Short mmCIF file of C-alpha atoms and ligand atoms in Angstrom, two decimals:
data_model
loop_
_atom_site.label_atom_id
_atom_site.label_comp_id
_atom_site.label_asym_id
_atom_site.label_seq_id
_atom_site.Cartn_x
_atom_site.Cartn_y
_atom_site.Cartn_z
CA UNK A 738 -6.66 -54.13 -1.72
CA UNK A 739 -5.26 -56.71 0.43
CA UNK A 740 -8.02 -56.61 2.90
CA UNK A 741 -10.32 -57.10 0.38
CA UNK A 742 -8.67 -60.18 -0.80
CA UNK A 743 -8.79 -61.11 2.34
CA UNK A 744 -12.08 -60.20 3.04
CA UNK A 745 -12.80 -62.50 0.13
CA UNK A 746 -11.22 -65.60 0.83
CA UNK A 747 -12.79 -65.02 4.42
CA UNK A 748 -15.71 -65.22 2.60
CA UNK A 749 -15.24 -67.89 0.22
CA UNK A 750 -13.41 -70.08 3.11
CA UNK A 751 -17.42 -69.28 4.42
CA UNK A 752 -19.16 -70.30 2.10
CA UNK A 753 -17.36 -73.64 1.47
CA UNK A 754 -17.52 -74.61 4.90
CA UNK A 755 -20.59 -73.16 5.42
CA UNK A 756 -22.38 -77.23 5.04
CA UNK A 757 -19.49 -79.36 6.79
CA UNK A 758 -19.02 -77.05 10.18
CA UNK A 759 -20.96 -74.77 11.76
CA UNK A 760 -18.37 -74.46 14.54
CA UNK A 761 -15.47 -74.21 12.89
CA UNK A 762 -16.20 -71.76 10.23
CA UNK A 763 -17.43 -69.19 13.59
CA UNK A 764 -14.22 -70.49 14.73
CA UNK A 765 -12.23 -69.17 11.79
CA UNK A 766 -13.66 -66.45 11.20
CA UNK A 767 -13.40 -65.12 14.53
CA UNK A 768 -9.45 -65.42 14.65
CA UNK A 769 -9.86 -64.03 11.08
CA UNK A 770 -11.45 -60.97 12.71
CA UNK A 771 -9.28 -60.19 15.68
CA UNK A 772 -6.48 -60.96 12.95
CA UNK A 773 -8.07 -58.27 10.66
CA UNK A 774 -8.87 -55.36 13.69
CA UNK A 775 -5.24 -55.93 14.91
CA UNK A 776 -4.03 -55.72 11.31
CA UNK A 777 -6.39 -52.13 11.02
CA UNK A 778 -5.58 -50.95 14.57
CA UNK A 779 -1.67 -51.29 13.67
CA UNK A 780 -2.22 -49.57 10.12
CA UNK A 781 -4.04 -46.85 12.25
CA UNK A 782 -1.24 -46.34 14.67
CA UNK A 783 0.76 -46.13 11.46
CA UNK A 784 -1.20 -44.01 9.57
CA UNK A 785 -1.16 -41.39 13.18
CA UNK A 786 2.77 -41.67 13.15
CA UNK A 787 2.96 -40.61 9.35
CA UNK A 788 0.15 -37.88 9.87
CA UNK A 789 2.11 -36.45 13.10
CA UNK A 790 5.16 -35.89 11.14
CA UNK A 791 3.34 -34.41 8.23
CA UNK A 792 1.56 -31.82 10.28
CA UNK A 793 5.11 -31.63 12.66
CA UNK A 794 6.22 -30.33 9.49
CA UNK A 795 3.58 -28.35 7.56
CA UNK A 796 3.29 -26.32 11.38
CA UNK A 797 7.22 -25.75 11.00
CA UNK A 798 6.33 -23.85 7.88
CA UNK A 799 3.66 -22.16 9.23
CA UNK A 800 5.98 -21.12 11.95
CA UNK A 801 8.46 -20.33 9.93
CA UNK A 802 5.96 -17.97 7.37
CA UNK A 803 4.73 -16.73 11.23
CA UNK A 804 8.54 -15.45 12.06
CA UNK A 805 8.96 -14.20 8.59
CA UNK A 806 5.66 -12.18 8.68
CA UNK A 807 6.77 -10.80 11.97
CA UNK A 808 10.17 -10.02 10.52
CA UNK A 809 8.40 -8.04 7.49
CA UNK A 810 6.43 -6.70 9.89
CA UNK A 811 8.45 -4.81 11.86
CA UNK A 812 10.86 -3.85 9.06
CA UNK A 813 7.46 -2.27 8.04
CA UNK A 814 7.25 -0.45 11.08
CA UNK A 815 10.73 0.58 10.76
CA UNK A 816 9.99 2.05 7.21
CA UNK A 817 7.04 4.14 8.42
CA UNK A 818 8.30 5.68 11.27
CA UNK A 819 11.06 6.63 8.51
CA UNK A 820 8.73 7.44 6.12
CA UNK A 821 6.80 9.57 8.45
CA UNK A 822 9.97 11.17 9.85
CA UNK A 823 10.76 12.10 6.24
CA UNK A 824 7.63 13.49 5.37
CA UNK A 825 7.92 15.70 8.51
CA UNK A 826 10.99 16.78 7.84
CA UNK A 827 9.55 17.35 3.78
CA UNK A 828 7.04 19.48 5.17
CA UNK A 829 9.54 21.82 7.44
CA UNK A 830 11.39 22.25 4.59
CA UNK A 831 8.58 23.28 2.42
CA UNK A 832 6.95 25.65 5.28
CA UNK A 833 10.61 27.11 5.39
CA UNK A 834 10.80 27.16 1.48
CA UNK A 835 7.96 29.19 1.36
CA UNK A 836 8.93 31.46 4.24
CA UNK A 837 11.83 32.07 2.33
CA UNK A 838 10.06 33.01 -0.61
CA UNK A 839 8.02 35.23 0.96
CA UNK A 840 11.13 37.56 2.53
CA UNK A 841 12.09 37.06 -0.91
CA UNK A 842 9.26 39.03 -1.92
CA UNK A 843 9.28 41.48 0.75
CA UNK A 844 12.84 42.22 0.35
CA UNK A 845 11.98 42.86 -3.43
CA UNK A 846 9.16 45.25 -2.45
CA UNK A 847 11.41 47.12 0.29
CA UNK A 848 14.40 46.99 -2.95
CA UNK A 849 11.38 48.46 -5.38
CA UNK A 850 10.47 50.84 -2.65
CA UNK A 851 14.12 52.18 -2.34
CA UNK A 852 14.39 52.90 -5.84
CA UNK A 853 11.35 54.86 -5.82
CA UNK A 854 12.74 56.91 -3.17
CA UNK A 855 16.36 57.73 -4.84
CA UNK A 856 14.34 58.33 -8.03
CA UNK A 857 12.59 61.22 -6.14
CA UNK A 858 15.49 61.87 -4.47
CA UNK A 859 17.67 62.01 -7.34
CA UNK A 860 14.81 64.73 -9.10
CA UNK A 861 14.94 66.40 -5.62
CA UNK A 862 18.35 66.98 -6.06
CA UNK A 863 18.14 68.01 -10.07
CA UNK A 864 15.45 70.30 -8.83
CA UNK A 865 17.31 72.01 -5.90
CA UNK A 866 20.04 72.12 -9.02
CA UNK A 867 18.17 73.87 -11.00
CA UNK A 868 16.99 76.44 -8.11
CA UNK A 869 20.31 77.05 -7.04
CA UNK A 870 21.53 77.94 -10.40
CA UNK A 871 18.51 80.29 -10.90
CA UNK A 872 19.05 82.00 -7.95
CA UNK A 873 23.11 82.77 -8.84
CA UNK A 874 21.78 83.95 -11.85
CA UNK A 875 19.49 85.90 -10.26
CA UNK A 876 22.10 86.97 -7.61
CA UNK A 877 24.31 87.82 -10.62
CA UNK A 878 22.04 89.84 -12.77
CA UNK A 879 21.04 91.91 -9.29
CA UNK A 880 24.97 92.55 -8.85
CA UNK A 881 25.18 93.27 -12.40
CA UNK A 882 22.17 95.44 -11.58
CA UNK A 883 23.68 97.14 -8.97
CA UNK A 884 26.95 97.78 -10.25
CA UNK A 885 25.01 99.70 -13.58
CA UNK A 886 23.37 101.76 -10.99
CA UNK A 887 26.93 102.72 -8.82
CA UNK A 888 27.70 103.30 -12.31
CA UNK A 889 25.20 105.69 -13.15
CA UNK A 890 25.37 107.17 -9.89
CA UNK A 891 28.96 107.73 -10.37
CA UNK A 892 28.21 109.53 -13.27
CA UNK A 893 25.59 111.24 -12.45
CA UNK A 894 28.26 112.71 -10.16
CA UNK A 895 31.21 113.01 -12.12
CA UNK A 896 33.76 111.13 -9.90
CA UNK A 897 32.43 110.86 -7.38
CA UNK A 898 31.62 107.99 -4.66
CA UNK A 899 28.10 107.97 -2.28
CA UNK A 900 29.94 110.18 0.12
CA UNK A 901 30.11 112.75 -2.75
CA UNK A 902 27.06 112.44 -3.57
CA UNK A 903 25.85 113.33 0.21
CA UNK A 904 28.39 115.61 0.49
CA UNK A 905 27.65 117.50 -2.66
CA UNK A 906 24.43 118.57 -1.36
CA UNK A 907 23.54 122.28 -2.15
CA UNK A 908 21.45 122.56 1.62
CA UNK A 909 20.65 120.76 4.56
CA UNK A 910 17.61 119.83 3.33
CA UNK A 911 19.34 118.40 -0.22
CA UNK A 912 21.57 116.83 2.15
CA UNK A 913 19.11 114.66 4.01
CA UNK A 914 17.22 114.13 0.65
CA UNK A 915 20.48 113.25 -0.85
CA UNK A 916 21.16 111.01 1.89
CA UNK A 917 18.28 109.10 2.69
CA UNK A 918 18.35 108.37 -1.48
CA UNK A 919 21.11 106.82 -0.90
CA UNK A 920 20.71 104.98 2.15
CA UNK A 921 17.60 103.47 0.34
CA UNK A 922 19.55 102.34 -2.11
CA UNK A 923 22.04 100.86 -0.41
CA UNK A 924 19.82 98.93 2.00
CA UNK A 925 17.03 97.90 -0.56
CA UNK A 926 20.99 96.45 -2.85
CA UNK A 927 22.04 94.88 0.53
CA UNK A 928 18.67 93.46 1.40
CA UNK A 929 18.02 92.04 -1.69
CA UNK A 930 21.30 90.55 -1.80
CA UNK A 931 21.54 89.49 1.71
CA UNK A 932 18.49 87.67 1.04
CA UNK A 933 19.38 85.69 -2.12
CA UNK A 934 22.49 84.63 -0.70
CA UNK A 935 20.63 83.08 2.17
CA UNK A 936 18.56 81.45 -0.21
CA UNK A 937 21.43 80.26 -2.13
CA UNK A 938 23.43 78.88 1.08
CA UNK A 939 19.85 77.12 2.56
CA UNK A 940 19.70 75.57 -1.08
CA UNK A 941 22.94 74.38 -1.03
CA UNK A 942 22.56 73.05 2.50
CA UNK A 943 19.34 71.26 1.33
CA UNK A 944 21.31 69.63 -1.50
CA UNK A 945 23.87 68.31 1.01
CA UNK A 946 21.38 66.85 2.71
CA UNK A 947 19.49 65.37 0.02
CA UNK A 948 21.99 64.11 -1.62
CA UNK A 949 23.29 62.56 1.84
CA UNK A 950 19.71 61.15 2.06
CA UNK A 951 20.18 59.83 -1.66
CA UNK A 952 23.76 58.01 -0.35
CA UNK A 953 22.08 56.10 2.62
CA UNK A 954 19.13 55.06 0.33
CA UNK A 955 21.41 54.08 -1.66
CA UNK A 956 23.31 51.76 0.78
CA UNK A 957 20.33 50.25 2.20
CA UNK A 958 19.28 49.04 -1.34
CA UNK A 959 22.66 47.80 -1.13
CA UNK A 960 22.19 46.10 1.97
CA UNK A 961 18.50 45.06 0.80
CA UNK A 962 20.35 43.54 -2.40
CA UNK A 963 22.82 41.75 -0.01
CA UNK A 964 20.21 40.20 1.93
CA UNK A 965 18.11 39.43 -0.88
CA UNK A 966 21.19 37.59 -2.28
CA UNK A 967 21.28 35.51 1.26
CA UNK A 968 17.71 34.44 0.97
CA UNK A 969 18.22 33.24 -2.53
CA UNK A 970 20.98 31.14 -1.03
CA UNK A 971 19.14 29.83 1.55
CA UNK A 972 16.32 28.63 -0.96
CA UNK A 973 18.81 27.22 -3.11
CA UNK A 974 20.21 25.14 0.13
CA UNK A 975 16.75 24.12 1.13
CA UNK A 976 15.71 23.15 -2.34
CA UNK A 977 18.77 20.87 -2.68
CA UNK A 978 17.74 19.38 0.76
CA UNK A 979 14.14 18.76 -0.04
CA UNK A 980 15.24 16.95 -3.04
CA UNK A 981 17.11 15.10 -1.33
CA UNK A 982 14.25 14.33 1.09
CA UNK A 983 12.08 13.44 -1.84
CA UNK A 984 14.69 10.86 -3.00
CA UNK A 985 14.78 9.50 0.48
CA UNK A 986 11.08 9.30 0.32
CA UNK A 987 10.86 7.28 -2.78
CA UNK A 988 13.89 4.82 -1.69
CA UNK A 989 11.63 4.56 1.36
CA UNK A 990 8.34 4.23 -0.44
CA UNK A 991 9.67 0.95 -2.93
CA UNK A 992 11.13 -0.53 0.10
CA UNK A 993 7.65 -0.67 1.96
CA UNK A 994 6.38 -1.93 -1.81
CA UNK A 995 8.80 -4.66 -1.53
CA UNK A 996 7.88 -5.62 2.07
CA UNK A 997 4.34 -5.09 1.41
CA UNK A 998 4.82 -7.59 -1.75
CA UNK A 999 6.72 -9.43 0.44
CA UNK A 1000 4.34 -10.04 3.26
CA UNK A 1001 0.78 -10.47 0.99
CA UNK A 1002 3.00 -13.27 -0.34
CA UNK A 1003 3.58 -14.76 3.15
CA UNK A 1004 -0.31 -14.28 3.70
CA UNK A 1005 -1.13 -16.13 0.48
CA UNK A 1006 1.36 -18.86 1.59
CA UNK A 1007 -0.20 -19.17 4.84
CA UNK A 1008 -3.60 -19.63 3.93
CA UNK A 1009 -2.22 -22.62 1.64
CA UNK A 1010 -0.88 -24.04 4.32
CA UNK A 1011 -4.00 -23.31 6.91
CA UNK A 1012 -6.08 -24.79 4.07
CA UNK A 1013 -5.95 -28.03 3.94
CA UNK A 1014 -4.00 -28.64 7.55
CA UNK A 1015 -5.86 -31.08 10.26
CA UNK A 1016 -4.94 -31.15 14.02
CA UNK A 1017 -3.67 -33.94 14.93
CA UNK A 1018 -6.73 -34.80 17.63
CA UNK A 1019 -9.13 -33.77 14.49
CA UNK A 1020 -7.12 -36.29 12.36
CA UNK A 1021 -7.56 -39.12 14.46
CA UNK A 1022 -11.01 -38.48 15.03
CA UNK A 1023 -11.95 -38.48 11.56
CA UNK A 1024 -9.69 -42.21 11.03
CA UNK A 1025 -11.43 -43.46 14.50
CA UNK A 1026 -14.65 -42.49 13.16
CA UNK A 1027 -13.99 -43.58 9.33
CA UNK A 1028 -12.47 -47.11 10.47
CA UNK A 1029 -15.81 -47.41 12.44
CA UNK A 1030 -18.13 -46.81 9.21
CA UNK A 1031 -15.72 -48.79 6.56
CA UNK A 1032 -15.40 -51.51 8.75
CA UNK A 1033 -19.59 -51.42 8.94
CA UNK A 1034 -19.85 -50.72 5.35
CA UNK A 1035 -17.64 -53.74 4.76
CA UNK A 1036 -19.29 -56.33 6.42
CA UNK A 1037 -22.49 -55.43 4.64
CA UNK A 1038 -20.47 -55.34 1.41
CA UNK A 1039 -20.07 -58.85 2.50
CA UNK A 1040 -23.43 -59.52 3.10
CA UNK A 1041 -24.41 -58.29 -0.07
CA UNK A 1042 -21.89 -60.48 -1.84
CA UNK A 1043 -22.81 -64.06 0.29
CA UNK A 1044 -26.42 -62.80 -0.38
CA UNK A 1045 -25.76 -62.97 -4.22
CA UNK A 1046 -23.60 -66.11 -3.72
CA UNK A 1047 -26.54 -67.80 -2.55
CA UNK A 1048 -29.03 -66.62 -4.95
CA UNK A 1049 -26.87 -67.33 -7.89
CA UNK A 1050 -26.17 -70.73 -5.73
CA UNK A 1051 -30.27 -70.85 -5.98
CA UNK A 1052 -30.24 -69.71 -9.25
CA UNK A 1053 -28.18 -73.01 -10.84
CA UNK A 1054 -29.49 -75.13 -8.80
CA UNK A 1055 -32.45 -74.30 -10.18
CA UNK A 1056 -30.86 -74.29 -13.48
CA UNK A 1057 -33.07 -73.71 -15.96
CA UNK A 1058 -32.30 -69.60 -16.03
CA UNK A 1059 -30.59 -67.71 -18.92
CA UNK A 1060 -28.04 -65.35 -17.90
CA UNK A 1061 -28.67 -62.43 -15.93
CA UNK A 1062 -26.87 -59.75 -17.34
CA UNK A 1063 -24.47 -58.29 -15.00
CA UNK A 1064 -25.89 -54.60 -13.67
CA UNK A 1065 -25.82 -51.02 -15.06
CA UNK A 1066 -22.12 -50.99 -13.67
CA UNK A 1067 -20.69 -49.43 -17.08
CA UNK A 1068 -19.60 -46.59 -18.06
CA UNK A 1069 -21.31 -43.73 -16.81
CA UNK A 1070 -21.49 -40.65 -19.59
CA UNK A 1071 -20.25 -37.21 -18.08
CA UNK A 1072 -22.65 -35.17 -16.09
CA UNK A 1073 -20.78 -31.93 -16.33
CA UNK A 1074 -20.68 -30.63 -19.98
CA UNK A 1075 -18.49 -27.86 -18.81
CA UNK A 1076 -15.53 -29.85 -17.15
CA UNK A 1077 -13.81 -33.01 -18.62
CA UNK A 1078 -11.29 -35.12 -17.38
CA UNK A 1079 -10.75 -37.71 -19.34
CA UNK A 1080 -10.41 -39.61 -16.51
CA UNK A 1081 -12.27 -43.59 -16.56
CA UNK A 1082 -15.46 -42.45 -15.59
CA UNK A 1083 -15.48 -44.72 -12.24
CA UNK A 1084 -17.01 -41.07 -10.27
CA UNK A 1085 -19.32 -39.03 -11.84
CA UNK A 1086 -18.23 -34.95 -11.27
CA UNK A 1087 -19.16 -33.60 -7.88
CA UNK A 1088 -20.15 -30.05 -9.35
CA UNK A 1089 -20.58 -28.23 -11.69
CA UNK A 1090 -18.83 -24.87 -12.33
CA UNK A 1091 -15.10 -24.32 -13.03
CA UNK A 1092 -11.54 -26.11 -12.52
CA UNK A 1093 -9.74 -23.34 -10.46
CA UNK A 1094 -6.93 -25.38 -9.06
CA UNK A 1095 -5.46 -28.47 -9.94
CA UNK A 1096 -4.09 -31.28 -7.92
CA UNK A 1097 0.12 -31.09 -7.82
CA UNK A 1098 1.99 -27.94 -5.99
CA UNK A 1099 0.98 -24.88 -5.87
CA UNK A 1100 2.72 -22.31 -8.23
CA UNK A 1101 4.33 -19.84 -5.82
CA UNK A 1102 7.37 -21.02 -4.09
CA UNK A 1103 6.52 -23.38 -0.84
CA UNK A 1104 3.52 -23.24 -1.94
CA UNK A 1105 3.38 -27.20 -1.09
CA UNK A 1106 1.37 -30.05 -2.41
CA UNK A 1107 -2.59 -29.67 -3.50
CA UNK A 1108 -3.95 -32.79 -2.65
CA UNK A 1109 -7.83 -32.22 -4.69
CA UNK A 1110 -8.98 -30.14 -7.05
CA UNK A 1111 -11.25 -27.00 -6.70
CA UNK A 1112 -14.16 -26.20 -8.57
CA UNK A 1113 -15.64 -23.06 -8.25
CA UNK A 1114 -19.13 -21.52 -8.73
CA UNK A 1115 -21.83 -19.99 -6.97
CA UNK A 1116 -22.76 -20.01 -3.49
CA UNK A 1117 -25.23 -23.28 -2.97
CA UNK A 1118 -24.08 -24.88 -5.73
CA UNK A 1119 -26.01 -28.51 -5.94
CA UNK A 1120 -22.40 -30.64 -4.66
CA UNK A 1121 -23.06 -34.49 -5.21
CA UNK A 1122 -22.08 -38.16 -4.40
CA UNK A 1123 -19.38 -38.98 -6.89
CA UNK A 1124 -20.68 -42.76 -6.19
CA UNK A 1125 -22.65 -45.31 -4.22
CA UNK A 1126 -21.32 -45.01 -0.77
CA UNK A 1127 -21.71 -44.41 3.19
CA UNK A 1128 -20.45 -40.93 5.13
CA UNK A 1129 -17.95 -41.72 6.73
CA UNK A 1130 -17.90 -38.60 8.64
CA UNK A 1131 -19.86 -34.89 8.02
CA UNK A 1132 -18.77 -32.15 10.83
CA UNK A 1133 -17.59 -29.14 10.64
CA UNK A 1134 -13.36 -28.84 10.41
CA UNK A 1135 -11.90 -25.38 11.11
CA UNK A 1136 -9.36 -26.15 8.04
CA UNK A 1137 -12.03 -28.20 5.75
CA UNK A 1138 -15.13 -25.83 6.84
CA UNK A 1139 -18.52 -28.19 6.33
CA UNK A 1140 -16.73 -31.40 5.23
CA UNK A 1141 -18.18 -34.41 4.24
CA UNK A 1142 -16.28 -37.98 3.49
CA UNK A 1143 -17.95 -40.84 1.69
CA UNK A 1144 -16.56 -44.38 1.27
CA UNK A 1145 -17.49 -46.04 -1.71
CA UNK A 1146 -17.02 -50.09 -1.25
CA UNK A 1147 -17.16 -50.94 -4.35
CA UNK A 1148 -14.33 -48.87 -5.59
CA UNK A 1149 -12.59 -49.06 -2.53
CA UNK A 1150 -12.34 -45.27 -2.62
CA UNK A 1151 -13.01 -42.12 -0.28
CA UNK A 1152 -13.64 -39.01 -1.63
CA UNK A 1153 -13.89 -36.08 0.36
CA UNK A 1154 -15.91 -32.33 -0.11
CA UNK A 1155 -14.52 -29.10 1.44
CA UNK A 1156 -15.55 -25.64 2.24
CA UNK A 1157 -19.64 -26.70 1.86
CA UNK A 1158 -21.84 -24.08 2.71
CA UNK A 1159 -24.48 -26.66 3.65
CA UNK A 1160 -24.37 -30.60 4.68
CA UNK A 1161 -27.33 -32.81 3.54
CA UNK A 1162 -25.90 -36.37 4.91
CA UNK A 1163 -25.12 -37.28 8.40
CA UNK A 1164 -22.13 -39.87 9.49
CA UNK A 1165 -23.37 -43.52 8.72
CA UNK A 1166 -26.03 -42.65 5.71
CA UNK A 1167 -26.26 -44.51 2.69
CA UNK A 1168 -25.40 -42.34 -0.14
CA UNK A 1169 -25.96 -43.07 -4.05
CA UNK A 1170 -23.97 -41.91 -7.37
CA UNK A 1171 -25.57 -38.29 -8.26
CA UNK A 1172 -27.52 -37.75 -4.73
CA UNK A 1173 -27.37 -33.75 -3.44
CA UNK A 1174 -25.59 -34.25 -0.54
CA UNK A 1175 -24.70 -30.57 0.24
CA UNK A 1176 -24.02 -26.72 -1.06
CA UNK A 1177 -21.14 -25.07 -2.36
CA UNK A 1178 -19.49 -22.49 -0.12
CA UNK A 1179 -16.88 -20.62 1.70
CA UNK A 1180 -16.32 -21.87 5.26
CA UNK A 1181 -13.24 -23.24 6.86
CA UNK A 1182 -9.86 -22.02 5.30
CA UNK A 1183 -11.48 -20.66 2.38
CA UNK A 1184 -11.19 -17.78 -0.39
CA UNK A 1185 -14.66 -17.35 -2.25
CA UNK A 1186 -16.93 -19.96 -2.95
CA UNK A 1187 -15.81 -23.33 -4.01
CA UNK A 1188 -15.73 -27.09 -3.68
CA UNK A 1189 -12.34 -28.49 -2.92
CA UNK A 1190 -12.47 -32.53 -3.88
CA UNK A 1191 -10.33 -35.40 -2.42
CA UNK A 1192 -10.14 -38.40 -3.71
CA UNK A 1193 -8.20 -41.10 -1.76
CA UNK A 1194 -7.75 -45.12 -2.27
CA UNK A 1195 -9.34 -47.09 0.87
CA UNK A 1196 -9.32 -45.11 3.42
CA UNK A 1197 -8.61 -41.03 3.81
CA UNK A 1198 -5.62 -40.28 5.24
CA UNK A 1199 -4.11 -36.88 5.62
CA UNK A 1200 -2.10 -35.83 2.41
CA UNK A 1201 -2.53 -39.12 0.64
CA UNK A 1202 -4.99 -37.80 -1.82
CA UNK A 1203 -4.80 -39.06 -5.43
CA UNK A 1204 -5.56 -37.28 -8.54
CA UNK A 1205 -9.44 -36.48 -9.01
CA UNK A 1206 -9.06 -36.03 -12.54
CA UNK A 1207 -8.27 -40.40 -13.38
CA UNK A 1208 -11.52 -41.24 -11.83
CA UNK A 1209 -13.68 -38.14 -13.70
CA UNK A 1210 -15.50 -38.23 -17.49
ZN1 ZN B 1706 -8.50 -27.11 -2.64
#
């Protein structure tokens, strides 16, 4: 503002000296000059100084988010290489679960088996039982047998014993008859006996060793039943450790949630700080190159002003003119039905689409300071002048993306247009309220399409931008 004031008493100092001296008013105004590009070049230096220590500090954050990333990082690393570990160790104890299981299963078929076998053993032995005791009853009705016939033979004889008989024979030839009878007898008795007692003694033997049979089946089941009871152990164990593997697991899986949180949180905090952060070289290019055009745009503000001067100058001495009213400079209605402000009205809205972020801090902590708004909407979205003005600078910024600043000289305003998918204006052009000067997009430091809007008083100067929403319908 002051530069305008002085601008204007330069100007009105002009135009009343303008008649008297030619030389002194070039005089004046040239000391007024070097005055005012001393006066700039100092503000510049200035202006560098406070922008140096701004981005100083917004790269110490981005540093420290950098280190803190890194930090999350590894502990990331740390966590999978646990997590992995774990899951290795999950997966031995499963494969040795079900190995477990499966001599669990074989010992039960070997146990089943076993039974089987002392269940036929077992009617083995009640078999052999059963033949044994037939057989002494058979060996017992033959010795009953035999005894009747002794018996009868005895009495056949009288008294008498085998020898009698023999010996009672009437001739030789009833002797040898006699004899050989009896012989028979004796041997067919003995044989029969003989035999049936050899069947009796291989039965028994038989049971013996059947039943010995039945006794070590039986103590292998045991042993089977023993080492059944082992594996069932051993599962038990296992299962308790894999349970405790899957706790370890989980602990392990909401700590990488946390550091995965964690770091999308640093990422989102970095790209607000990448954003809307200048280099310092790409900073003082833009205020060489803006001082350049504002200083231009000024002195033809002046021009235009000692122009009117001396038409209205014209204009009364020629006196005989009603009033001019003064031009369409009121207020201008809204040209976005969808957004309003509420602002004065001084800029007409540079898009249309929707508000997605305000001017103020950002919500998340560190977030730091929005200096524009953003409206959002498709890609190519018509973006306009928000007033009469002259570029100041278009280029492409690797922060900004397609960028494009306007000064407006009779507001004695710069507003500024981000993340453009397309420029339409070039450094230096002439610029009116509502002109297309680009299309919406995504470049630079940018998440979807959208038009992030500066507004700044005078010049732009990094992080010195005002809120958009005073100036909008
Ligand atoms: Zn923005």
């Amino acid at each position: 503002m002051k530069r305008c004031y002085l601008i204007l008493t330069v100007l009105i100092m002009g135009i009343i000296f303008s008649s008297t001296s030619v030389f002194a008013e070039s005089a004046n105004e040239l000391d007024e000059k070097v005055d005012e590009l001393e006066e700039e070049k100092n503000q510049i230096n200035q202006e560098a100084n406070g922008v140096e220590s701004e981005v100083n500090e917004t790269e110490g954050k981005i540093d420290e988010n950098q280190e803190q990333q890194e930090e999350t990082e590894s502990e990331i690393e740390v966590i999978n290489s646990d997590l992995a570990d774990t899951q290795a160790k999950l997966q031995a104890k499963e494969s040795d679960i079900a190995a477990t299981n499966n001599k669990i299963a074989e010992t039960e078929d070997e146990i089943a088996k076993t039974e089987e076998e002392i269940q036929e053993l077992k009617d083995e032995i009640e078999a052999l039982k059963d033949e044994i005791k037939e057989l002494e009853e058979k060996i017992d009705s033959r010795e009953e047998l035999l005894k009747d016939r002794l018996r009868s033979i005895q009495q056949n004889g009288g008294n008498t014993s085998y020898l009698e008989v023999i010996l009672g024979a009437q001739s030789f030839g009833d002797f040898i008859n006699r004899a050989t009878a009896v012989t028979k007898i004796m041997d067919s008795d003995k044989k029969i006996m003989e035999e049936q007692q050899a069947d009796k003694e291989k039965m028994e033997e038989n049971k013996v060793a059947v039943e010995e049979n039945k006794e070590d089946m039986e103590e292998k089941q045991e042993g089977l039943e023993e080492d059944k009871q082992d594996l069932e152990d051993t599962k038990a164990t296992l299962v308790v450790q894999k349970q405790e593997l899957d706790g370890i697991q989980v602990t392990l899986n909401d700590q990488m949630d946390d550091r995965q949180n964690l770091m999308e949180q640093l990422e989102t905090e970095e790209e607000e700080l990448h954003e809307h952060k200048m280099s310092l070289a790409e900073e003082q290019e833009t205020l060489q190159q803006q001082a350049t055009v504002i200083e231009q745009a000024k002195k033809e503000a002046k021009q235009k002003i000692e122009q009117l001067a001396e038409e209205q100058r014209k204009e009364e001495e020629e006196a005989n003119n009603s009033s001019g009213g003064p031009s369409d400079a009121g207020v201008q209605s809204n040209n976005n039905p969808s957004l309003s402000a509420g602002g004065n009205g001084s800029l007409a809205w540079p898009a249309a689409g929707t508000k997605t972020s305000n001017y103020g801090y950002r919500s998340f902590d560190g977030g730091g300071f929005h200096y524009g708004i953003d409206i959002a909407n498709g890609k190519g979205t018509a973006i306009k002048a928000v007033a009469d003005g002259v570029v100041s600078r278009s280029y492409v910024s690797s922060s900004y993306g397609n960028t494009i600043f306007i000064y407006h000289p009779e507001l004695d305003l710069t507003t500024v247009y981000a993340h453009l998918n397309s420029r339409g204006v070039s450094s230096g052009d002439s610029v009116s309220r509502g002109q297309q000067i680009g299309g919406m997009g995504d470049t630079g430091h940018s998440f979807g399409d959208h038009l992030h809007f500066e507004v700044h008083i005078g010049g732009w100067k990094q992080h010195n931008g005002v809120n958009p929403l005073n100036y909008l319908p």
